[in-house]
Amino acid sequence: MQFRNFKMVGYTVYGRGSFNQLDEILEPNRKNNLPMIFLLDHFFKDKDLVNRIPLKGNDKLIFADVTYEPKTTYVDKIASELKEEFGSVSGVIGIGGGSTLDLAKAVSLMMTNHGSSADYQGWDLVKVKGVYKAGIPTLSGTGAEVSRTTVLTGPEKKLGMNSDFTPFDQILLDPELTANVPKEQRFYTGMDCYIHCIESLQGTFLNEFSKSYGEKALQLCREVFVEKNKWDKESDDKLMMASYAGGMSIAYSQVGVAHAISYGLSYLLGTKHGIGNCIVFNQLDEYYPEGVKEFKSMVERNEIHIPQNVCSGLTEEQFDKMIDVSLGMKPLWENALGPDWQKIMTRNKLKALYKKL
Amino acid sequence: MQFRNFKMVGYTVYGRGSFNQLDEILEPNRKNNLPMIFLLDHFFKDKDLVNRIPLKGNDKLIFADVTYEPKTTYVDKIASELKEEFGSVSGVIGIGGGSTLDLAKAVSLMMTNHGSSADYQGWDLVKVKGVYKAGIPTLSGTGAEVSRTTVLTGPEKKLGMNSDFTPFDQILLDPELTANVPKEQRFYTGMDCYIHCIESLQGTFLNEFSKSYGEKALQLCREVFVEKNKWDKESDDKLMMASYAGGMSIAYSQVGVAHAISYGLSYLLGTKHGIGNCIVFNQLDEYYPEGVKEFKSMVERNEIHIPQNVCSGLTEEQFDKMIDVSLGMKPLWENALGPDWQKIMTRNKLKALYKKL
């Protein structure tokens, strides 16, 4: 099809305190006494949120270790342990940042699809609906709550299980849950949304659907990171909508140079997506002059530290590996630089960029 | 639940020329050789679009008579004729303005629910999923493509079948289809979106979800009706997104004075929704001073005629009937004027407003 037929999330609830409705929302989705599995970001291990999870009967709470972004081996391990313990489950509920949400989507799919999640890294390889899945972001910016992917690091590649079966059946957007995010983390993840909007709005792939969402997301990012003088409840409300709108804008757009370079970085060094994008975008004046200027002013205004010299001491082989991974992201480069991107972004040019990081 | 859990449309495709993908999109939804039913706005009776409908096998094309907004009796008639002819159908595809889209949703539901559609006018009365349904707008502004209602005029009331089973399984947004809408009609329907945004953004029910969508819709309306100097393809693209965003903003917001008064008008006189809202809004300086000022400038700029004196010659009984219908729209009044709205909007005050129209 020329235009993607975009599978939407099934149900959306948005509101301060809407987390209190979770039990009621899950109830009709409990099947045959099978448990609901709550995958909670390990950040909340000793936080109050643990006590608010509406556990019932044989429900299970698993703390998701998201020290690193989710690996296919981790997805496979959780899914096979759940199958062993319960046979099947009523559903999987992800509560956390983008990594936890992606993990929940992938585990849901691997409860019904055979083999390893690595077999499904790519486009439309998943052929069977997963179990019921719900996503509850506690961090705003990734757009993972509405995307049709789950970014996974596999044995061979960092690539999602992109399919119509991947989006959540339910998302619950409660900005109260983001109130205690550490300031630097909030900034890095918020910038994932900001950078992605700059890349998509300035890209060569775009239509009015994605433009409308992208412009709105960008405006909301500016309201919270540029215009407002202090962080308050309204900031959390707005950044949660920025993340949602940024995720929706992906439907008919693509990210660009920052994401392509940052993928290489995170593949080799395990740099997390939000901070990785910031490290890269900070050096992209040549490609996104106005966006980078505004980014730097937001960094200053919000008193954020962006790491530098992260590639110092890497070997030639390591640079080559990052370049291989990055140049593999063809649609991103084409969106950013047009059909002749390979003439513009040579290996040498890209190596020089990595050396600047 | 405190916050509505909003059922989303299943699939969305947006793009110029995406109508050409309709056959491919419908294919997996054809069941047991049962036909697809295309409900096409009678406006297209002798237009080229008729020849582009992907009819196959025993599919049926019905021209929807939307001279008046859909009545429950019309919905029931179409559904019972289809049941008599085919037993069941694979799906119902509405192609047209808001009336045709609402008709398609209602017919889909009445293929599986017993009795009359009038039995289901209200909130969450529909208990059974309808047949597959798809909506293809050919006119932008109503938001019917994403709403969970179908506005129907019944024997006793004008009220929708509001339910989680009401939203479309698929919407196809192809701005090319709106290219030949007559200028006045385009304006009236576009103003449905504009007026609804003014009412919801200025209302007392609102959260950041609805605000984000409402602001975007309003901005897109302004771009096409205020800023651009001539109507072009981009205008059609933008107004189609304004309609979609305006419809989404309804999730956690409510319309206000203009809609409440216009419902009475259309109940009594059959005035269509778009033009009815314009006739009313034109006189609401007291409630929406800035919005009405901008509206009047758009009327002038776009060289549109807004009818006046539409209530002259009505009897006292007729005024009473309109007032009864209008004051019955309690949530609209509360959103606009707060919990004490009944002290503000008395029968006399409302009668004076109707007399001005």
XYZ file of C-alpha atoms in Angstrom:
714
model
C 0.000 0.000 0.000
C 1.244 3.475 -0.811
C 0.015 4.953 2.483
C 0.409 2.984 5.693
C -2.832 1.846 7.262
C -2.003 2.805 10.826
C -3.215 0.502 13.624
C -4.302 2.623 16.566
C -4.171 1.826 20.269
C -7.497 0.267 21.346
C -8.466 2.426 24.308
C -6.946 5.592 25.781
C -7.629 7.089 29.165
C -5.979 10.378 30.124
C -6.267 12.099 33.470
C -4.559 12.958 36.742
C -5.316 10.057 39.052
C -6.579 7.786 36.279
C -4.181 5.103 37.564
C -6.829 4.481 40.238
C -9.109 3.176 37.473
C -6.678 0.435 36.447
C -8.407 -2.356 38.367
C -11.765 -1.506 36.799
C -10.233 -1.274 33.324
C -8.501 -4.652 33.604
C -11.479 -6.527 35.063
C -13.298 -7.356 31.787
C -9.975 -8.496 30.291
C -9.307 -11.204 32.904
C -9.874 -14.579 31.236
C -10.301 -18.071 32.738
C -8.613 -17.208 36.037
C -5.360 -16.569 34.217
C -3.176 -13.931 35.860
C -2.423 -10.379 34.864
C 1.336 -9.814 34.743
C 2.545 -6.377 35.830
C 5.965 -5.439 34.490
C 7.062 -2.525 36.629
C 10.192 -0.494 35.975
C 12.688 -1.484 38.731
C 13.060 2.247 39.501
C 9.843 1.831 41.544
C 11.125 -1.090 43.662
C 10.881 0.799 46.928
C 8.415 3.464 45.834
C 4.789 3.841 46.840
C 3.529 2.923 43.358
C 4.234 -0.753 44.151
C 1.397 -0.725 46.698
C -1.037 0.777 44.204
C -0.748 -2.074 41.667
C -4.173 -3.787 41.682
C -2.904 -7.364 42.187
C -5.577 -10.069 42.453
C -5.586 -13.878 42.719
C -2.521 -15.324 40.985
C -1.450 -12.024 39.403
C 2.283 -11.508 39.294
C 4.437 -8.424 39.703
C 7.804 -8.510 37.935
C 10.352 -5.738 38.344
C 11.704 -5.042 34.889
C 15.443 -4.556 34.854
C 15.894 -1.720 32.390
C 19.485 -0.867 33.267
C 20.025 -1.588 29.596
C 17.453 -1.279 26.843
C 15.503 -4.513 26.378
C 17.280 -7.429 24.761
C 15.579 -10.213 22.846
C 17.122 -12.700 25.318
C 15.395 -10.910 28.224
C 12.032 -10.906 26.427
C 12.378 -14.627 25.664
C 13.343 -15.431 29.249
C 10.328 -13.651 30.772
C 7.897 -15.150 28.263
C 9.185 -18.701 28.696
C 9.118 -18.460 32.489
C 5.525 -17.200 32.371
C 4.514 -20.040 30.053
C 6.155 -22.533 32.375
C 4.501 -21.124 35.479
C 1.002 -20.349 34.130
C 0.613 -21.909 30.679
C -0.945 -18.668 29.526
C -1.833 -15.303 31.062
C -4.728 -12.839 30.822
C -2.495 -9.959 29.934
C 0.743 -8.047 30.357
C 0.741 -4.537 31.816
C 3.870 -2.434 31.309
C 4.387 0.416 33.791
C 7.492 2.506 33.259
C 9.546 4.311 30.637
C 9.945 3.397 26.985
C 12.070 0.323 27.745
C 9.453 -1.152 30.073
C 6.647 -0.393 27.635
C 8.546 -2.015 24.777
C 9.342 -5.013 26.963
C 5.642 -5.442 27.827
C 4.623 -5.302 24.176
C 7.275 -7.859 23.214
C 6.441 -10.257 26.081
C 2.741 -10.096 25.169
C 3.579 -11.090 21.590
C 5.954 -13.878 22.665
C 3.234 -15.487 24.814
C 1.530 -16.600 21.584
C 4.239 -16.526 18.882
C 6.749 -19.403 18.642
C 10.528 -19.224 18.717
C 12.575 -16.208 19.789
C 11.655 -12.537 19.664
C 14.809 -12.117 17.545
C 12.964 -13.992 14.775
C 10.456 -11.141 14.591
C 12.810 -8.138 14.505
C 11.730 -6.398 11.339
C 8.514 -5.364 9.602
C 5.288 -7.351 9.751
C 6.904 -10.654 10.694
C 4.599 -11.188 13.689
C 1.632 -13.228 12.475
C -0.353 -13.970 15.651
C -2.052 -11.562 18.055
C -0.397 -11.448 21.480
C -2.220 -11.580 24.816
C -4.007 -8.445 26.044
C -1.493 -5.690 26.714
C -1.681 -2.319 28.403
C 0.907 0.440 28.672
C 1.237 3.000 31.449
C 4.059 5.497 30.935
C 5.823 6.909 33.999
C 8.218 8.951 31.892
C 7.262 11.170 28.949
C 8.912 11.509 25.582
C 9.515 8.181 23.901
C 6.098 7.798 22.256
C 6.361 4.038 22.946
C 2.805 4.194 24.313
C 1.376 4.607 20.805
C 4.003 3.130 18.501
C 3.731 -0.069 16.455
C 7.219 -1.149 17.419
C 9.226 -2.429 20.366
C 12.877 -1.498 20.103
C 14.912 -4.612 20.970
C 18.613 -5.388 20.930
C 19.077 -8.806 19.397
C 22.103 -10.933 18.654
C 22.473 -9.296 15.248
C 20.643 -6.009 15.296
C 18.839 -3.348 17.265
C 15.413 -3.356 15.641
C 11.805 -3.564 16.722
C 9.011 -6.062 16.229
C 7.070 -3.704 13.946
C 3.572 -5.031 13.303
C -0.137 -4.348 13.525
C -0.183 -6.693 16.518
C 2.346 -4.591 18.415
C 0.334 -1.527 19.591
C -1.222 -1.684 23.046
C -4.881 -2.628 23.539
C -5.048 0.005 26.254
C -2.960 2.953 27.360
C -3.423 4.844 30.587
C -1.937 8.339 30.659
C -1.753 9.664 34.205
C 0.621 12.628 34.465
C 0.766 12.204 38.264
C 2.985 9.174 37.674
C 5.693 11.355 36.151
C 5.869 13.789 39.059
C 9.027 12.359 40.627
C 11.192 11.683 37.598
C 14.747 12.954 38.240
C 15.266 16.229 36.412
C 18.051 15.061 34.083
C 16.178 11.901 33.075
C 13.049 13.954 32.418
C 15.031 16.243 30.151
C 16.789 13.459 28.207
C 13.525 11.632 27.571
C 11.628 14.824 26.753
C 14.343 15.623 24.224
C 13.721 12.254 22.550
C 10.368 13.766 21.576
C 11.779 17.192 20.707
C 14.600 15.819 18.546
C 12.333 13.396 16.767
C 9.950 16.253 15.900
C 12.752 18.404 14.534
C 13.979 15.464 12.473
C 10.563 14.528 11.113
C 9.311 18.064 10.416
C 12.515 18.883 8.561
C 12.554 15.529 6.751
C 11.563 14.678 3.211
C 8.885 12.123 4.273
C 5.913 13.929 5.748
C 2.239 14.552 5.235
C -0.333 16.717 6.972
C -1.303 13.957 9.443
C 2.217 13.630 10.795
C 2.888 17.324 10.459
C -0.106 18.229 12.631
C 0.968 15.846 15.367
C 4.639 16.784 15.074
C 3.955 20.512 15.282
C 1.762 20.030 18.337
C 4.368 17.875 20.089
C 7.077 20.415 19.329
C 4.953 23.278 20.613
C 4.248 21.421 23.868
C 7.977 20.688 24.336
C 8.722 24.370 23.864
C 6.038 25.367 26.356
C 7.585 23.234 29.102
C 11.306 23.506 28.355
C 11.526 27.044 26.946
C 8.582 29.165 28.041
C 7.614 28.084 31.544
C 9.706 29.368 34.405
C 9.304 26.429 36.706
C 8.292 22.801 36.470
C 4.775 22.164 37.769
C 1.806 19.830 37.315
C 0.866 21.505 34.068
C 4.358 20.762 32.759
C 3.851 17.053 33.455
C 0.422 17.195 31.752
C 1.842 18.858 28.674
C 4.939 16.696 28.335
C 2.783 13.563 28.518
C 0.693 14.884 25.602
C 3.867 15.878 23.727
C 5.063 12.288 23.980
C 1.719 10.927 22.760
C 1.527 13.393 19.848
C 5.181 12.782 18.955
C 4.507 9.047 18.847
C 1.431 9.537 16.650
C 3.403 11.725 14.248
C 5.622 8.747 13.394
C 2.753 7.287 11.326
C 3.828 9.066 8.151
C 7.214 10.460 9.030
C 10.645 9.273 9.920
C 13.422 10.386 12.217
C 16.782 11.507 10.865
C 20.486 12.074 11.452
C 20.423 12.162 15.274
C 18.566 8.886 15.600
C 20.683 7.176 12.932
C 23.925 8.100 14.698
C 22.560 7.442 18.160
C 21.543 3.890 17.203
C 25.196 3.100 16.499
C 26.228 4.571 19.824
C 23.717 2.608 21.815
C 24.483 -0.607 19.939
C 28.166 -0.403 20.802
C 28.221 1.382 24.150
C 24.746 0.623 25.500
C 24.032 4.355 25.733
C 20.341 4.782 26.499
C 18.160 6.260 23.814
C 17.233 9.605 25.419
C 20.689 10.659 26.528
C 22.234 9.176 23.370
C 20.075 11.406 21.209
C 21.087 14.431 23.283
C 24.804 13.613 22.979
C 24.466 13.339 19.206
C 22.057 16.215 18.569
C 24.356 18.556 20.498
C 26.854 18.204 17.604
C 24.476 18.436 14.636
C 24.518 22.200 13.922
C 25.327 21.468 10.303
C 22.106 19.487 9.754
C 19.596 21.119 12.096
C 20.981 24.613 12.797
C 17.872 26.154 14.381
C 16.894 23.040 16.305
C 20.388 22.608 17.737
C 20.525 26.266 18.743
C 17.222 25.941 20.595
C 18.350 22.627 22.100
C 21.490 24.227 23.517
C 19.451 27.025 25.048
C 17.125 24.463 26.664
C 20.137 22.583 28.044
C 21.370 25.792 29.607
C 17.999 26.993 30.840
C 17.214 23.639 32.467
C 20.766 23.275 33.858
C 21.450 19.914 32.278
C 24.773 18.211 31.756
C 25.301 16.627 28.349
C 28.202 14.130 28.392
C 31.041 14.753 25.935
C 33.987 12.772 24.593
C 32.060 9.547 24.902
C 33.901 8.037 21.941
C 37.408 8.841 23.073
C 39.602 5.761 23.292
C 37.508 3.638 20.941
C 39.372 1.412 18.483
C 39.097 1.647 14.703
C 37.094 -1.594 14.737
C 34.658 -0.079 17.191
C 34.179 3.003 15.033
C 33.616 0.727 12.052
C 30.949 -1.209 13.924
C 29.087 1.982 14.888
C 29.286 3.234 11.318
C 27.951 -0.093 10.000
C 24.979 0.006 12.370
C 24.259 3.643 11.647
C 24.499 3.418 7.846
C 22.128 0.448 8.034
C 19.321 2.818 9.028
C 18.578 3.654 5.396
C 15.091 5.178 5.725
C 16.342 7.597 8.396
C 19.162 8.835 6.188
C 16.918 9.097 3.170
C 14.376 11.098 5.154
C 17.075 13.464 6.391
C 19.250 13.887 3.328
C 17.127 12.783 0.366
C 17.566 9.864 -2.062
C 21.242 10.691 -2.674
C 22.149 10.467 1.006
C 24.957 7.970 0.412
C 26.901 10.582 -1.518
C 26.522 13.025 1.366
C 27.036 10.798 4.402
C 30.232 8.915 3.605
C 31.972 6.626 6.126
C 34.643 9.264 6.673
C 32.126 12.014 7.291
C 30.263 9.817 9.762
C 33.471 8.799 11.532
C 34.348 12.460 12.016
C 30.906 12.990 13.553
C 31.352 10.056 15.956
C 34.761 11.415 16.962
C 33.170 14.741 17.922
C 30.686 13.137 20.349
C -15.076 5.888 36.031
C -13.897 9.413 36.693
C -12.062 9.687 33.372
C -13.605 8.267 30.239
C -11.762 5.332 28.740
C -11.887 6.471 25.132
C -12.364 3.807 22.448
C -10.253 4.709 19.438
C -10.881 4.032 15.772
C -9.216 0.719 14.790
C -7.165 1.723 11.756
C -6.451 5.103 10.158
C -5.030 5.765 6.729
C -4.343 9.325 5.641
C -3.111 10.387 2.238
C -3.966 12.001 -1.081
C -5.163 9.169 -3.267
C -5.524 6.690 -0.408
C -9.081 6.001 -1.625
C -7.388 3.800 -4.252
C -6.353 1.460 -1.410
C -9.942 0.815 -0.321
C -10.300 -2.519 -2.114
C -7.108 -3.850 -0.540
C -8.145 -2.608 2.899
C -11.579 -4.221 2.724
C -10.388 -7.578 1.369
C -9.425 -9.233 4.700
C -12.724 -8.053 6.192
C -14.938 -9.853 3.667
C -16.561 -12.818 5.457
C -18.362 -15.900 4.084
C -19.194 -14.298 0.753
C -21.366 -11.731 2.497
C -21.483 -8.360 0.723
C -19.908 -5.065 1.596
C -22.534 -2.308 1.658
C -21.398 1.104 0.444
C -23.523 3.978 1.703
C -22.631 6.880 -0.552
C -23.858 10.430 0.007
C -26.476 11.083 -2.734
C -24.487 14.222 -3.638
C -22.231 11.861 -5.639
C -25.062 10.268 -7.650
C -23.758 11.500 -10.997
C -20.157 12.118 -9.982
C -17.065 10.179 -10.942
C -16.592 8.791 -7.432
C -19.403 6.287 -8.079
C -17.184 4.507 -10.598
C -14.296 4.280 -8.142
C -16.232 2.282 -5.503
C -14.572 -1.174 -5.422
C -17.765 -3.233 -5.811
C -17.316 -7.014 -5.948
C -19.648 -10.029 -6.072
C -22.924 -9.245 -4.335
C -21.746 -5.917 -2.877
C -24.379 -3.214 -2.837
C -24.186 0.520 -3.383
C -26.892 2.570 -1.654
C -27.215 6.301 -2.186
C -27.825 7.799 1.235
C -30.487 10.481 1.194
C -29.077 13.079 3.563
C -31.416 15.913 2.605
C -32.234 15.816 6.299
C -29.969 14.577 9.066
C -30.404 10.843 9.652
C -33.570 9.678 11.355
C -33.908 6.505 13.393
C -36.660 5.399 10.995
C -34.247 5.658 8.042
C -31.558 3.656 9.867
C -34.085 0.953 10.765
C -35.392 0.791 7.194
C -31.940 0.313 5.641
C -30.900 -2.288 8.240
C -34.087 -4.315 7.921
C -33.939 -4.284 4.117
C -30.341 -5.492 4.231
C -31.236 -8.282 6.664
C -34.100 -9.318 4.407
C -31.960 -9.332 1.281
C -28.701 -10.809 2.641
C -29.320 -12.163 6.148
C -26.072 -10.514 7.204
C -23.337 -8.465 5.557
C -19.535 -8.273 5.764
C -19.524 -4.598 6.509
C -20.923 -1.121 5.979
C -18.797 1.602 4.397
C -19.989 5.188 4.790
C -18.689 7.669 2.222
C -19.859 11.254 2.631
C -20.347 14.020 5.162
C -21.174 13.666 8.854
C -24.737 12.511 8.172
C -23.598 9.668 5.925
C -20.874 8.622 8.365
C -23.343 8.601 11.258
C -25.825 6.652 9.163
C -23.179 4.020 8.358
C -22.250 3.623 12.015
C -25.894 3.263 13.033
C -26.737 0.766 10.263
C -23.693 -1.343 11.212
C -24.928 -1.493 14.817
C -28.518 -2.273 13.819
C -27.374 -5.284 11.753
C -26.676 -7.093 15.049
C -28.755 -5.291 17.706
C -32.494 -6.015 18.013
C -35.371 -3.560 17.901
C -35.160 0.030 16.685
C -32.180 2.374 16.699
C -34.399 4.702 18.767
C -34.047 2.196 21.634
C -30.323 2.915 21.732
C -30.340 6.732 21.675
C -28.378 7.558 24.803
C -25.187 6.469 26.523
C -23.851 2.916 26.489
C -27.162 1.270 25.655
C -25.707 -0.668 22.699
C -24.576 -4.049 24.018
C -23.500 -5.963 20.906
C -20.719 -5.193 18.427
C -22.014 -4.208 14.982
C -20.691 -5.541 11.677
C -17.353 -4.192 10.359
C -17.673 -0.501 9.549
C -15.481 1.988 7.758
C -15.852 5.751 7.359
C -14.579 7.872 4.493
C -15.281 11.587 4.878
C -15.846 13.679 1.759
C -16.471 16.837 3.761
C -14.307 18.102 6.638
C -15.368 19.490 9.967
C -17.861 17.282 11.749
C -15.388 14.951 13.455
C -17.900 12.123 12.898
C -15.008 10.026 11.557
C -13.568 9.584 15.070
C -16.533 10.112 17.390
C -18.246 7.485 19.543
C -21.671 8.739 18.579
C -24.096 8.846 15.665
C -26.406 11.823 15.846
C -29.930 10.590 15.065
C -33.324 12.248 15.105
C -35.782 9.896 16.761
C -39.479 10.086 17.540
C -38.729 11.733 20.872
C -35.267 13.198 20.735
C -32.227 14.121 18.687
C -29.510 12.075 20.347
C -26.773 9.678 19.314
C -26.094 6.009 19.925
C -23.088 6.749 22.148
C -21.126 3.584 22.877
C -17.773 1.841 22.673
C -19.206 -0.149 19.772
C -19.931 3.006 17.775
C -16.482 4.141 16.506
C -15.394 2.950 13.082
C -13.082 -0.043 12.664
C -11.379 1.828 9.856
C -11.234 5.404 8.635
C -9.754 6.505 5.349
C -8.796 10.170 5.128
C -8.175 11.207 1.541
C -8.236 14.995 1.144
C -8.653 14.619 -2.640
C -12.261 13.601 -1.974
C -13.059 17.032 -0.541
C -11.752 18.968 -3.535
C -15.145 19.716 -5.083
C -17.241 20.598 -2.063
C -19.279 23.762 -2.790
C -17.671 26.745 -1.080
C -20.557 27.595 1.258
C -20.985 23.986 2.393
C -17.244 23.722 3.028
C -17.390 26.823 5.176
C -20.454 25.767 7.201
C -18.982 22.340 7.933
C -15.525 23.745 8.655
C -17.156 26.118 11.116
C -18.698 23.128 12.920
C -15.113 22.313 13.886
C -14.128 25.906 14.615
C -17.173 26.626 16.781
C -16.840 23.390 18.676
C -13.181 24.217 19.466
C -14.079 27.689 20.725
C -16.812 26.189 22.878
C -14.670 23.414 24.307
C -11.509 25.457 24.900
C -13.509 28.133 26.680
C -15.583 25.584 28.616
C -15.249 24.417 32.199
C -14.719 20.718 31.268
C -11.284 20.273 29.752
C -7.981 18.544 30.281
C -4.651 18.633 28.478
C -5.598 15.766 26.122
C -8.607 17.610 24.751
C -6.878 20.944 24.944
C -3.978 19.763 22.778
C -6.311 18.433 20.111
C -8.656 21.433 20.336
C -5.840 23.953 19.995
C -4.430 22.117 16.989
C -7.825 21.951 15.285
C -8.416 25.647 15.920
C -5.001 26.564 14.558
C -5.616 24.545 11.377
C -9.019 26.227 10.894
C -7.350 29.602 11.209
C -4.649 28.678 8.729
C -7.202 27.837 6.040
C -9.975 30.346 6.726
C -7.976 33.328 8.005
C -4.367 33.169 6.865
C -4.309 31.582 3.429
C -5.224 33.776 0.504
C -6.725 31.124 -1.693
C -8.124 27.656 -1.314
C -5.748 24.962 -2.544
C -4.821 21.319 -1.968
C -3.008 22.171 1.218
C -6.216 23.769 2.527
C -8.078 20.503 1.962
C -5.257 18.575 3.692
C -5.325 20.871 6.699
C -9.096 21.066 7.077
C -9.297 17.261 7.029
C -6.813 17.126 9.922
C -8.693 19.926 11.723
C -11.836 17.802 11.579
C -10.005 14.743 12.893
C -8.317 16.673 15.723
C -11.565 18.448 16.590
C -13.316 15.092 16.836
C -10.556 13.676 19.052
C -10.750 16.700 21.350
C -14.314 15.741 22.269
C -12.906 12.898 24.441
C -12.637 15.082 27.535
C -14.468 18.219 26.569
C -17.927 19.345 25.698
C -19.471 21.834 23.330
C -21.431 24.819 24.605
C -24.017 27.521 23.950
C -23.978 27.422 20.134
C -24.512 23.673 19.947
C -27.201 23.713 22.654
C -29.221 26.364 20.817
C -28.582 24.903 17.392
C -29.941 21.505 18.487
C -33.323 23.143 19.189
C -33.278 24.818 15.799
C -32.512 21.661 13.909
C -35.062 19.648 15.889
C -37.860 22.035 14.974
C -36.862 23.361 11.570
C -34.582 20.579 10.299
C -31.736 23.089 9.929
C -28.569 21.140 9.171
C -25.902 21.077 11.830
C -23.155 23.098 10.120
C -25.263 26.001 8.927
C -27.342 25.892 12.121
C -24.233 26.399 14.234
C -23.211 29.342 12.035
C -26.646 30.980 12.335
C -26.500 30.678 16.122
C -22.834 31.509 16.674
C -23.240 34.688 14.631
C -25.385 36.040 17.514
C -23.326 34.881 20.509
C -21.062 37.903 21.072
C -22.092 37.941 24.714
C -20.741 34.424 25.376
C -17.786 34.096 23.011
C -16.772 37.675 22.176
C -13.384 36.947 20.555
C -14.536 33.819 18.756
C -17.588 35.573 17.297
C -15.470 38.501 16.165
C -13.070 36.169 14.360
C -16.012 34.182 12.954
C -17.546 37.315 11.446
C -14.241 38.238 9.853
C -13.981 34.730 8.347
C -17.534 35.038 7.002
C -16.572 38.275 5.314
C -13.187 37.114 4.083
C -14.628 33.940 2.573
C -17.680 35.767 1.154
C -20.250 33.564 2.854
C -23.924 34.285 3.398
C -25.255 33.458 6.857
C -29.082 33.281 6.877
C -30.922 35.600 9.271
C -34.455 35.890 10.644
C -34.893 32.132 10.483
C -37.256 32.165 13.480
C -39.546 34.913 12.278
C -43.156 33.798 12.133
C -42.781 30.911 14.584
C -45.575 30.376 17.112
C -45.179 30.539 20.894
C -45.566 26.741 20.997
C -42.747 26.367 18.512
C -40.457 28.599 20.556
C -41.368 26.545 23.623
C -40.466 23.320 21.849
C -37.050 24.673 20.787
C -36.409 25.913 24.310
C -37.348 22.520 25.766
C -34.981 20.693 23.431
C -32.165 23.162 24.027
C -32.432 23.257 27.827
C -32.416 19.465 27.789
C -28.733 19.586 26.727
C -27.595 19.928 30.336
C -23.899 18.981 29.988
C -23.458 21.564 27.218
C -24.905 24.347 29.355
C -22.924 23.295 32.388
C -19.708 23.232 30.369
C -20.401 26.719 29.005
C -21.833 28.496 32.027
C -20.798 26.422 35.049
C -22.905 24.474 37.576
C -25.305 27.399 38.120
C -26.191 27.652 34.437
C -29.936 27.420 35.081
C -29.856 30.737 36.906
C -28.091 32.336 33.946
C -29.881 30.773 30.974
C -33.571 31.274 31.812
C -36.364 30.430 29.362
C -36.879 34.143 28.694
C -33.218 34.737 27.995
C -33.118 31.783 25.629
C -36.306 32.868 23.864
C -34.768 36.293 23.245
C -31.746 34.547 21.715
C -33.908 32.411 19.411
C -35.793 35.547 18.311
C -32.512 37.163 17.258
C -31.556 34.306 14.910
